[in-house]
Each structure stands twice: as structure tokens, then as C-alpha cells.
Tab-separated table of N, CA and C in Angstrom:
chain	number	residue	atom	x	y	z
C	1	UNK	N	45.213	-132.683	22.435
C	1	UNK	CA	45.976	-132.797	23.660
C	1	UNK	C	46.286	-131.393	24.176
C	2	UNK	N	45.962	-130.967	25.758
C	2	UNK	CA	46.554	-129.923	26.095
C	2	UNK	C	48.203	-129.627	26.323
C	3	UNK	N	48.051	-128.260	26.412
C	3	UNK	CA	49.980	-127.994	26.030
C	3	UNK	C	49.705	-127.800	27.291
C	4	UNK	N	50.860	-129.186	27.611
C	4	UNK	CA	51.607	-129.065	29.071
C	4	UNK	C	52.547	-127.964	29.283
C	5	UNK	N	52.977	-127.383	28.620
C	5	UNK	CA	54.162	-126.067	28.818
C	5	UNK	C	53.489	-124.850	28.777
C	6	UNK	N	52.140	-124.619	29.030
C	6	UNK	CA	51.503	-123.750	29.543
C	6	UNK	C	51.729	-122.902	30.874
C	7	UNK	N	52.371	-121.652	30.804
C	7	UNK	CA	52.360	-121.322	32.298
C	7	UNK	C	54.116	-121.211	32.561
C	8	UNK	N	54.885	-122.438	31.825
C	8	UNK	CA	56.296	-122.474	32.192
C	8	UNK	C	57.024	-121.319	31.891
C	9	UNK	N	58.177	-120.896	32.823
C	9	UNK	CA	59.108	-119.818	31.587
C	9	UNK	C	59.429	-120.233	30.775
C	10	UNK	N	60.220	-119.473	29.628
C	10	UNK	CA	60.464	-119.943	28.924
C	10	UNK	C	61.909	-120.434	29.008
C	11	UNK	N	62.728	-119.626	29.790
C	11	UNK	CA	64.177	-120.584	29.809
C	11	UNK	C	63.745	-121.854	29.924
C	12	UNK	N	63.024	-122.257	30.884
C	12	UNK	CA	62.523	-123.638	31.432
C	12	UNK	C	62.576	-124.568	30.495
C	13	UNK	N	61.710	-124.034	29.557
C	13	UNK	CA	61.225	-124.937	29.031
C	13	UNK	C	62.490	-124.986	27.701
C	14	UNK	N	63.240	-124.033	27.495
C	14	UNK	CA	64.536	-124.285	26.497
C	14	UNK	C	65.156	-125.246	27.682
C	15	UNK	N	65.255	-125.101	28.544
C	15	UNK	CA	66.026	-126.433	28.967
C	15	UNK	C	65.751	-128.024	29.010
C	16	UNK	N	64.506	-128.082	28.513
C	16	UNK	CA	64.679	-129.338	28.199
C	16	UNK	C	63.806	-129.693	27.065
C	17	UNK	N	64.230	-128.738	25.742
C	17	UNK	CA	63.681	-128.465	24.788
C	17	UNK	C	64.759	-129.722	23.778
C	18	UNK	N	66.411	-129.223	24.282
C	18	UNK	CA	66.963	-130.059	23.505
C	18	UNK	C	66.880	-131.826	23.963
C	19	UNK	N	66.828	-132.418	24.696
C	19	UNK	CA	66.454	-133.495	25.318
C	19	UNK	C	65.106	-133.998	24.317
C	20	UNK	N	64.029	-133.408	24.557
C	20	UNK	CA	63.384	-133.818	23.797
C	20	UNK	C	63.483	-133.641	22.381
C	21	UNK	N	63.975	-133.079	21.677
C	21	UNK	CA	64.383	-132.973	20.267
C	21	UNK	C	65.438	-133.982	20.073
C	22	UNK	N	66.343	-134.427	20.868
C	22	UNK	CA	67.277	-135.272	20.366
C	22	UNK	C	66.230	-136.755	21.247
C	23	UNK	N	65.101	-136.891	21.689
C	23	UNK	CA	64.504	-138.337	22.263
C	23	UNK	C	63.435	-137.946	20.976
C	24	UNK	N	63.272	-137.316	20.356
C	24	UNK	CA	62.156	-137.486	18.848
C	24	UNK	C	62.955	-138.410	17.875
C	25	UNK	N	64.417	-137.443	18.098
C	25	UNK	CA	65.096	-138.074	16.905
C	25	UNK	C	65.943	-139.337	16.583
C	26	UNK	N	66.142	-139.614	18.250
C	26	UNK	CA	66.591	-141.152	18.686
C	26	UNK	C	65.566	-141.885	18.198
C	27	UNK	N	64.463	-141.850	18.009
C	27	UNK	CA	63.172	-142.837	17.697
C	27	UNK	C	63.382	-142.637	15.555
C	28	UNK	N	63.308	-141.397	15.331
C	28	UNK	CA	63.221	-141.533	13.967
C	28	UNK	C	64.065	-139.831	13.694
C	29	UNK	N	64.183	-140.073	12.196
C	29	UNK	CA	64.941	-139.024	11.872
C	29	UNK	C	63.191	-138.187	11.256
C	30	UNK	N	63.782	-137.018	11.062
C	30	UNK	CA	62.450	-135.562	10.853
C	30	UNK	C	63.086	-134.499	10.080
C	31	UNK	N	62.403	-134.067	9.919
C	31	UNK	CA	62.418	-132.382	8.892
C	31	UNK	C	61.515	-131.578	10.440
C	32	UNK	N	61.982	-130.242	10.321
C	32	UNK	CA	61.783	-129.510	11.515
C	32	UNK	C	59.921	-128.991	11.438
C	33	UNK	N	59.152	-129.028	10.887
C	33	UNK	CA	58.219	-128.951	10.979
C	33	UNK	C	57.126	-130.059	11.235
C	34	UNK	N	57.936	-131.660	10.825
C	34	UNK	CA	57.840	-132.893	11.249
C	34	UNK	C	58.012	-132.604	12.780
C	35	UNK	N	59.187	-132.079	13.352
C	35	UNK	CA	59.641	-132.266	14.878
C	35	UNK	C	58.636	-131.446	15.446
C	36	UNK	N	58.237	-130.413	15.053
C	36	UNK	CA	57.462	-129.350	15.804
C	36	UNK	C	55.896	-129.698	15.864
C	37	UNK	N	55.235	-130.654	14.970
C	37	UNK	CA	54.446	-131.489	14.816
C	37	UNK	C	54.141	-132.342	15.694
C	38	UNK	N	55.188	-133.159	16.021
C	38	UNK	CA	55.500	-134.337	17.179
C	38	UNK	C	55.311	-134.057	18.276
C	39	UNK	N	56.222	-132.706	18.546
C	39	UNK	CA	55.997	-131.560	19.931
C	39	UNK	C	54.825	-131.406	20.154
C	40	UNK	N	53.911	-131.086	19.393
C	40	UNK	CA	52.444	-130.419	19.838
C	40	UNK	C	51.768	-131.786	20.026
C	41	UNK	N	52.000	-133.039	18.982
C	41	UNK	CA	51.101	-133.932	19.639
C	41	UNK	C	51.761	-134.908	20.843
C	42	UNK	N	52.988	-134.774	21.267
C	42	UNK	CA	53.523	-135.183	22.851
C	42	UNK	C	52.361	-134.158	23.750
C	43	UNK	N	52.113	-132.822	23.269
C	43	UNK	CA	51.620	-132.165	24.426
C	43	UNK	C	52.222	-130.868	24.470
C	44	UNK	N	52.674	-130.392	23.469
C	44	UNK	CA	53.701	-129.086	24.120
C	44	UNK	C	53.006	-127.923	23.615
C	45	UNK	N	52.466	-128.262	22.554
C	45	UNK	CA	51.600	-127.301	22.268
C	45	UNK	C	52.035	-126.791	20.867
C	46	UNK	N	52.030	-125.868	20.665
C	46	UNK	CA	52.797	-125.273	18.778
C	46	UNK	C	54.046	-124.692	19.945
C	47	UNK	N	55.410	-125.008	19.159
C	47	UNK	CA	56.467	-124.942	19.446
C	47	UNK	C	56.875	-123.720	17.940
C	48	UNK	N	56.692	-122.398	18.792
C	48	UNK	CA	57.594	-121.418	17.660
C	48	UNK	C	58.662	-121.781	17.044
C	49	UNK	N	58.792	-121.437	15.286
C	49	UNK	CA	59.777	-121.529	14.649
C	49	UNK	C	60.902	-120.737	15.238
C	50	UNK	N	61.430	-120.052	16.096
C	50	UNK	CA	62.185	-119.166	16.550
C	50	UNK	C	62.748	-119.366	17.832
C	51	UNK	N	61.844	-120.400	18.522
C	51	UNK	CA	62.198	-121.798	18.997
C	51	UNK	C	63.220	-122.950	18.933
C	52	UNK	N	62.070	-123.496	18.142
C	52	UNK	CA	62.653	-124.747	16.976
C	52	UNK	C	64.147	-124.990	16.702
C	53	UNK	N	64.111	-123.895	15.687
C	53	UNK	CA	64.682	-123.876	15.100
C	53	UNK	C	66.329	-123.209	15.532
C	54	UNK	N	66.321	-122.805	16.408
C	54	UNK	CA	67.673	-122.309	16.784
C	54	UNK	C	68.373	-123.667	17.652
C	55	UNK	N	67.294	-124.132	18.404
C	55	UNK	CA	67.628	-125.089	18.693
C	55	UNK	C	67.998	-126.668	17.909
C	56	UNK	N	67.880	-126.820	16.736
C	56	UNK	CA	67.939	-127.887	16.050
C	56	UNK	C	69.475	-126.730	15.658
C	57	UNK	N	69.519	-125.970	15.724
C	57	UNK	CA	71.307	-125.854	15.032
C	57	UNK	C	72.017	-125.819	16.272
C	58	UNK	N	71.798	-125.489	16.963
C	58	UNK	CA	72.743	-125.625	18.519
C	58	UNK	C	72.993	-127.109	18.619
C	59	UNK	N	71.769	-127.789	18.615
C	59	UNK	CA	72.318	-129.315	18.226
C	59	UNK	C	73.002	-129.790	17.050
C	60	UNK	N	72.957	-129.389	15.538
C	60	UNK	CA	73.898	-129.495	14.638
C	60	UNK	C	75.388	-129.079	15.224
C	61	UNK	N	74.881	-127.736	15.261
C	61	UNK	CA	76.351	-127.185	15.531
C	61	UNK	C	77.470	-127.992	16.700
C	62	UNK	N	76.817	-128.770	17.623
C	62	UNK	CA	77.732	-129.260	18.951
C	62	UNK	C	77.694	-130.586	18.459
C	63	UNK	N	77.132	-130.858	17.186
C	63	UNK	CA	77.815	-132.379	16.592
C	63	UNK	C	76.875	-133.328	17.428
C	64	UNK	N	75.269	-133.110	17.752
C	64	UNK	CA	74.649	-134.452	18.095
C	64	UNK	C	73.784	-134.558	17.267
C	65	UNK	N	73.492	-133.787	16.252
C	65	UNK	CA	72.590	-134.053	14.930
C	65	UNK	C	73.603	-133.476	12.976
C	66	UNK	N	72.929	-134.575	12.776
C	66	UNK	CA	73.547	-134.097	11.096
C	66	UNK	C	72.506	-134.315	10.378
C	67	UNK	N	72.373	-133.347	9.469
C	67	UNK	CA	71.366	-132.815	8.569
C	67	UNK	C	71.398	-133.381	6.990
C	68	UNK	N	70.851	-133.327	6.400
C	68	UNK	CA	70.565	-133.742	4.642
C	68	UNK	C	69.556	-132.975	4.135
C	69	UNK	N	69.761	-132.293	3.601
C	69	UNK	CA	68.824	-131.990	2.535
C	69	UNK	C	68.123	-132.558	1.355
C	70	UNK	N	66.417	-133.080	1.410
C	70	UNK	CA	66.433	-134.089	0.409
C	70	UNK	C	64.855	-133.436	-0.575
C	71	UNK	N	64.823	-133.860	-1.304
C	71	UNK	CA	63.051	-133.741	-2.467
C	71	UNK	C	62.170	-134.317	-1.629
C	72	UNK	N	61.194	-133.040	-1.266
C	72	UNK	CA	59.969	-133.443	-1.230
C	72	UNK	C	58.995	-133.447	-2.492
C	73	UNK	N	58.347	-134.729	-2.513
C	73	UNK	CA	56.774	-134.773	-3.091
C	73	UNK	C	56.146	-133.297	-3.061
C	74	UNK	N	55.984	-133.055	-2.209
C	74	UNK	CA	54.446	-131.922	-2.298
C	74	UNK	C	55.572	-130.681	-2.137
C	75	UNK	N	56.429	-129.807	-2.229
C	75	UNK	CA	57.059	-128.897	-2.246
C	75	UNK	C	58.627	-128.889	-2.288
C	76	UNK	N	59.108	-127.582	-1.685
C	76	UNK	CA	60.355	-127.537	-1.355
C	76	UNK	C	61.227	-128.368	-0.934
C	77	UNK	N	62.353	-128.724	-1.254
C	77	UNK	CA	63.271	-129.499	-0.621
C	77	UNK	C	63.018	-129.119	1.058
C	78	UNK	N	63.560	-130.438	1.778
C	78	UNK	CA	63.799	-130.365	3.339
C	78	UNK	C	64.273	-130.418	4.130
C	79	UNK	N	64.765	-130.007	5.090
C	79	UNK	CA	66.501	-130.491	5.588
C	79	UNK	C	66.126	-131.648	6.994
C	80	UNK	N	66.573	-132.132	6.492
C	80	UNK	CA	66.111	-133.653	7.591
C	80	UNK	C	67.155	-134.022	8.646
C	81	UNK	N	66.781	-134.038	9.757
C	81	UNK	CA	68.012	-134.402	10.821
C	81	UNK	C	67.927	-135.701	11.601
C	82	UNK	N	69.234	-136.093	11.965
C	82	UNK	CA	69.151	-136.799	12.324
C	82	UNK	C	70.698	-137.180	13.209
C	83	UNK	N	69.963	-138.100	14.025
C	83	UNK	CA	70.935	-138.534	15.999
C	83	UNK	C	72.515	-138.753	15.440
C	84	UNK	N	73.347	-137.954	15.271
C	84	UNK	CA	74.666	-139.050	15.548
C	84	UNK	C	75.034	-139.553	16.954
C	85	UNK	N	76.348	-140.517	16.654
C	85	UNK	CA	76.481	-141.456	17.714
C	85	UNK	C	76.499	-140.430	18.810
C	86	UNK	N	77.356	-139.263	18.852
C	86	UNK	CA	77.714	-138.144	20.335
C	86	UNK	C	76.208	-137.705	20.435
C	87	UNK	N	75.084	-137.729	19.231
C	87	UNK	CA	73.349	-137.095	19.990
C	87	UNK	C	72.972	-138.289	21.149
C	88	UNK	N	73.686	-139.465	20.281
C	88	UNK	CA	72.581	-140.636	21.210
C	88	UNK	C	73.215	-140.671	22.218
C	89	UNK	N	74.561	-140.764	22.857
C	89	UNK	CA	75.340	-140.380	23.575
C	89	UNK	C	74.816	-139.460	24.774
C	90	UNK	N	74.560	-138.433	23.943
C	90	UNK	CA	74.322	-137.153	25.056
C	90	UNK	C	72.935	-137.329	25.434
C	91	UNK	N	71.753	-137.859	24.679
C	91	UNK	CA	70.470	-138.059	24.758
C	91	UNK	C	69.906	-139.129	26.055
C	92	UNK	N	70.976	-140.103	26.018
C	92	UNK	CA	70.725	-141.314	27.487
C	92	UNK	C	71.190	-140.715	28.817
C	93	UNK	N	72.338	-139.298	28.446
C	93	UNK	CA	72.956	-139.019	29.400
C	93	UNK	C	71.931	-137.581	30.445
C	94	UNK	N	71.597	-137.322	29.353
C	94	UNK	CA	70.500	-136.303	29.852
C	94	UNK	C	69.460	-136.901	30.128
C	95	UNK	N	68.416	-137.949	29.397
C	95	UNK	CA	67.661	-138.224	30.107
C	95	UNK	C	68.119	-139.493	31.127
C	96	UNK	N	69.134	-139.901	31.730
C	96	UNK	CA	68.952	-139.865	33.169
C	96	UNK	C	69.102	-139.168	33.871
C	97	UNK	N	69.818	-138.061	33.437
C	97	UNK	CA	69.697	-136.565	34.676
C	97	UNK	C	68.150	-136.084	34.465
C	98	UNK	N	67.531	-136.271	33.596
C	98	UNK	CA	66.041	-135.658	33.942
C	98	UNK	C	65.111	-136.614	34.800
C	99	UNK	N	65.488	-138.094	34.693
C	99	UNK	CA	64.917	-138.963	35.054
C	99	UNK	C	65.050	-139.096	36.809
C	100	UNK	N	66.270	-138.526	37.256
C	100	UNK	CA	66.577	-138.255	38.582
C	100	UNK	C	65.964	-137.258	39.151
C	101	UNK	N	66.067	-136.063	37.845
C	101	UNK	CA	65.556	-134.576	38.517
C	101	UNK	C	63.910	-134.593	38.709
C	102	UNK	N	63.464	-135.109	37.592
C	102	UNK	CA	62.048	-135.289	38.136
C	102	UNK	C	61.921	-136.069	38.995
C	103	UNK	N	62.314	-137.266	39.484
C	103	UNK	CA	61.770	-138.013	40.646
C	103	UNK	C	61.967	-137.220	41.852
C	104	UNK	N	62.873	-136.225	41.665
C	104	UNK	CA	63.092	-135.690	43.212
C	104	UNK	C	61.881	-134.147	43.280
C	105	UNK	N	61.747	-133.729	42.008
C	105	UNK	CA	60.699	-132.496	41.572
C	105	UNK	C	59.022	-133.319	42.172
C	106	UNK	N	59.052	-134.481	41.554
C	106	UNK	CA	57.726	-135.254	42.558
C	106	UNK	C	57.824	-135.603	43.587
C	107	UNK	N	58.806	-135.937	44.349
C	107	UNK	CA	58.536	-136.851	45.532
C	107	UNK	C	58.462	-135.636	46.239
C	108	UNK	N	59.279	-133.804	45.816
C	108	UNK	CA	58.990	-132.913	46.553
C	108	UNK	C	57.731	-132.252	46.845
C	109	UNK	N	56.470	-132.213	45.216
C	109	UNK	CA	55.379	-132.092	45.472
C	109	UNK	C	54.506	-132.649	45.692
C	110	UNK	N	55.473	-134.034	45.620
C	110	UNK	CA	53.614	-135.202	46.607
C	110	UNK	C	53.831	-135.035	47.548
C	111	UNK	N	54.817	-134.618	48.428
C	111	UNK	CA	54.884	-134.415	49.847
C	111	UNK	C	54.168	-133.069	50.160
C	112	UNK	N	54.180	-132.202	49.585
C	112	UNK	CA	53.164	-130.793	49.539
C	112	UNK	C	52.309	-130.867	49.539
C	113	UNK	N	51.642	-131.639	48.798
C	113	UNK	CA	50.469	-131.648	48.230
C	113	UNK	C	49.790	-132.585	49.442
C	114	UNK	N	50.425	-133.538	49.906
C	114	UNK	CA	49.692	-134.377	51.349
C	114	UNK	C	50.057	-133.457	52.072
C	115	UNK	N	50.929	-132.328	52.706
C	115	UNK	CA	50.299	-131.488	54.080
C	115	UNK	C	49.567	-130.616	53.658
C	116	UNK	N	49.417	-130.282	52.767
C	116	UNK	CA	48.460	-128.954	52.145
C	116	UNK	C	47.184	-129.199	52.563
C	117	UNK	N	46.344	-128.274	53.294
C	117	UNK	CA	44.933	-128.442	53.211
C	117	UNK	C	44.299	-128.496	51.742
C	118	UNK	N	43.536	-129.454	51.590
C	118	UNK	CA	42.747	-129.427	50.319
C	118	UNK	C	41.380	-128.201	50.105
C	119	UNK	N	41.430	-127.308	49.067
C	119	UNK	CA	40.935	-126.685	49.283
C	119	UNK	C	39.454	-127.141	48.986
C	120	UNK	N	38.527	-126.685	49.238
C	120	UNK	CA	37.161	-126.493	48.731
C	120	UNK	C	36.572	-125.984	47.635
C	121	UNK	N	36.108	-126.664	46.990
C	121	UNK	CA	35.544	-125.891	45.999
C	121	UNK	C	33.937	-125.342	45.390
């Protein structure tokens, strides 16, 4: 799959980095290389640990994810996170503000895109 976040800034794309990290984890709980996994096959592409990972504690830290540390099979222990009630909370609440913001981000460039001359190629 190509990485749709090709091209974006990067604030950009931290802004709706946590949204999707807490809509991975509304579906299932993960270990952060699990989440960054998920990311690339949604489309995002390899999501830096330096990334990631600051962001999965900004969400610990503001109380919409809680963590465990548990035994893995094939190595190191893992710290596994997962939605509390204030993630799922904040997770429906943001994605209907994204769900608004994009409809108005398209309806602004399908309207562009019909006066635009089409170019030639």
C-alpha cells in the first residue's frame, strides 16, 4: 500500500496522528510496534519510533490509554496499550470533528478541481 502521508508536514500529520492511534486501539489493544505496523498497512507508511512513540505517552499521560507490561513468546517483555473509557470518549469526539473537517476539506476540492482546467498530458 502507498503512504498516503507522503508530501504532508509533519505537524499535520501529528495532528491526527493521535485520533488514529486511539481508532487502532478502540478496535483492539497493541504493543507499539504492533500500532506502527497497523499504520503502515492503513497506508501511512513506516511511522518513526520518535513519532510513535511520544505520542502513545501523550496519550498515556492525558489518561486515554493505560499500559501493561506483559511476556512475550519470541523476546522481550511488551508494553501493551490500551482505550480507557476518557480514550473512547475522546476518540468519537474527535473523529466527528474530523468527520466534519474532511467533508468540508472535499467538498472544497471537488469544487476546484471542477473549475480547474484539466490539464493535458
Amino acid at each position: 500500500m502507498s503512504d498516503v502521508t507522503k508530501g504532508f508536514p509533519g505537524p499535520l500529520l501529528h495532528g491526527f496522528l493521535d485520533l488514529c492511534l486511539l481508532g487502532l486501539l478502540v478496535a483492539e489493544r497493541d504493543y507499539g510496534y504492533g500500532l506502527g505496523q497497523r499504520l503502515g498497512a492503513a497506508g501511512f507508511g513506516e511511522v518513526p519510533g520518535g513519532t510513535l512513540y511520544p505520542a502513545l505517552l501523550r496519550l498515556e499521560r492525558g489518561g486515554l490509554v493505560e499500559v501493561a507490561w506483559e511476556a512475550s513468546d519470541t523476546g522481550p517483555r511488551r508494553k501493551y496499550y490500551a482505550v480507557t473509557p476518557a480514550g473512547r470518549t475522546a476518540f468519537q469526539e474527535q473523529a466527528d470533528r474530523w468527520a466534519a473537517f474532511s467533508r468540508s476539506v472535499d467538498t472544497v476540492v471537488a469544487q476546484a478541481v471542477q473549475a480547474s482546467p484539466r490539464r493535458s498530458r
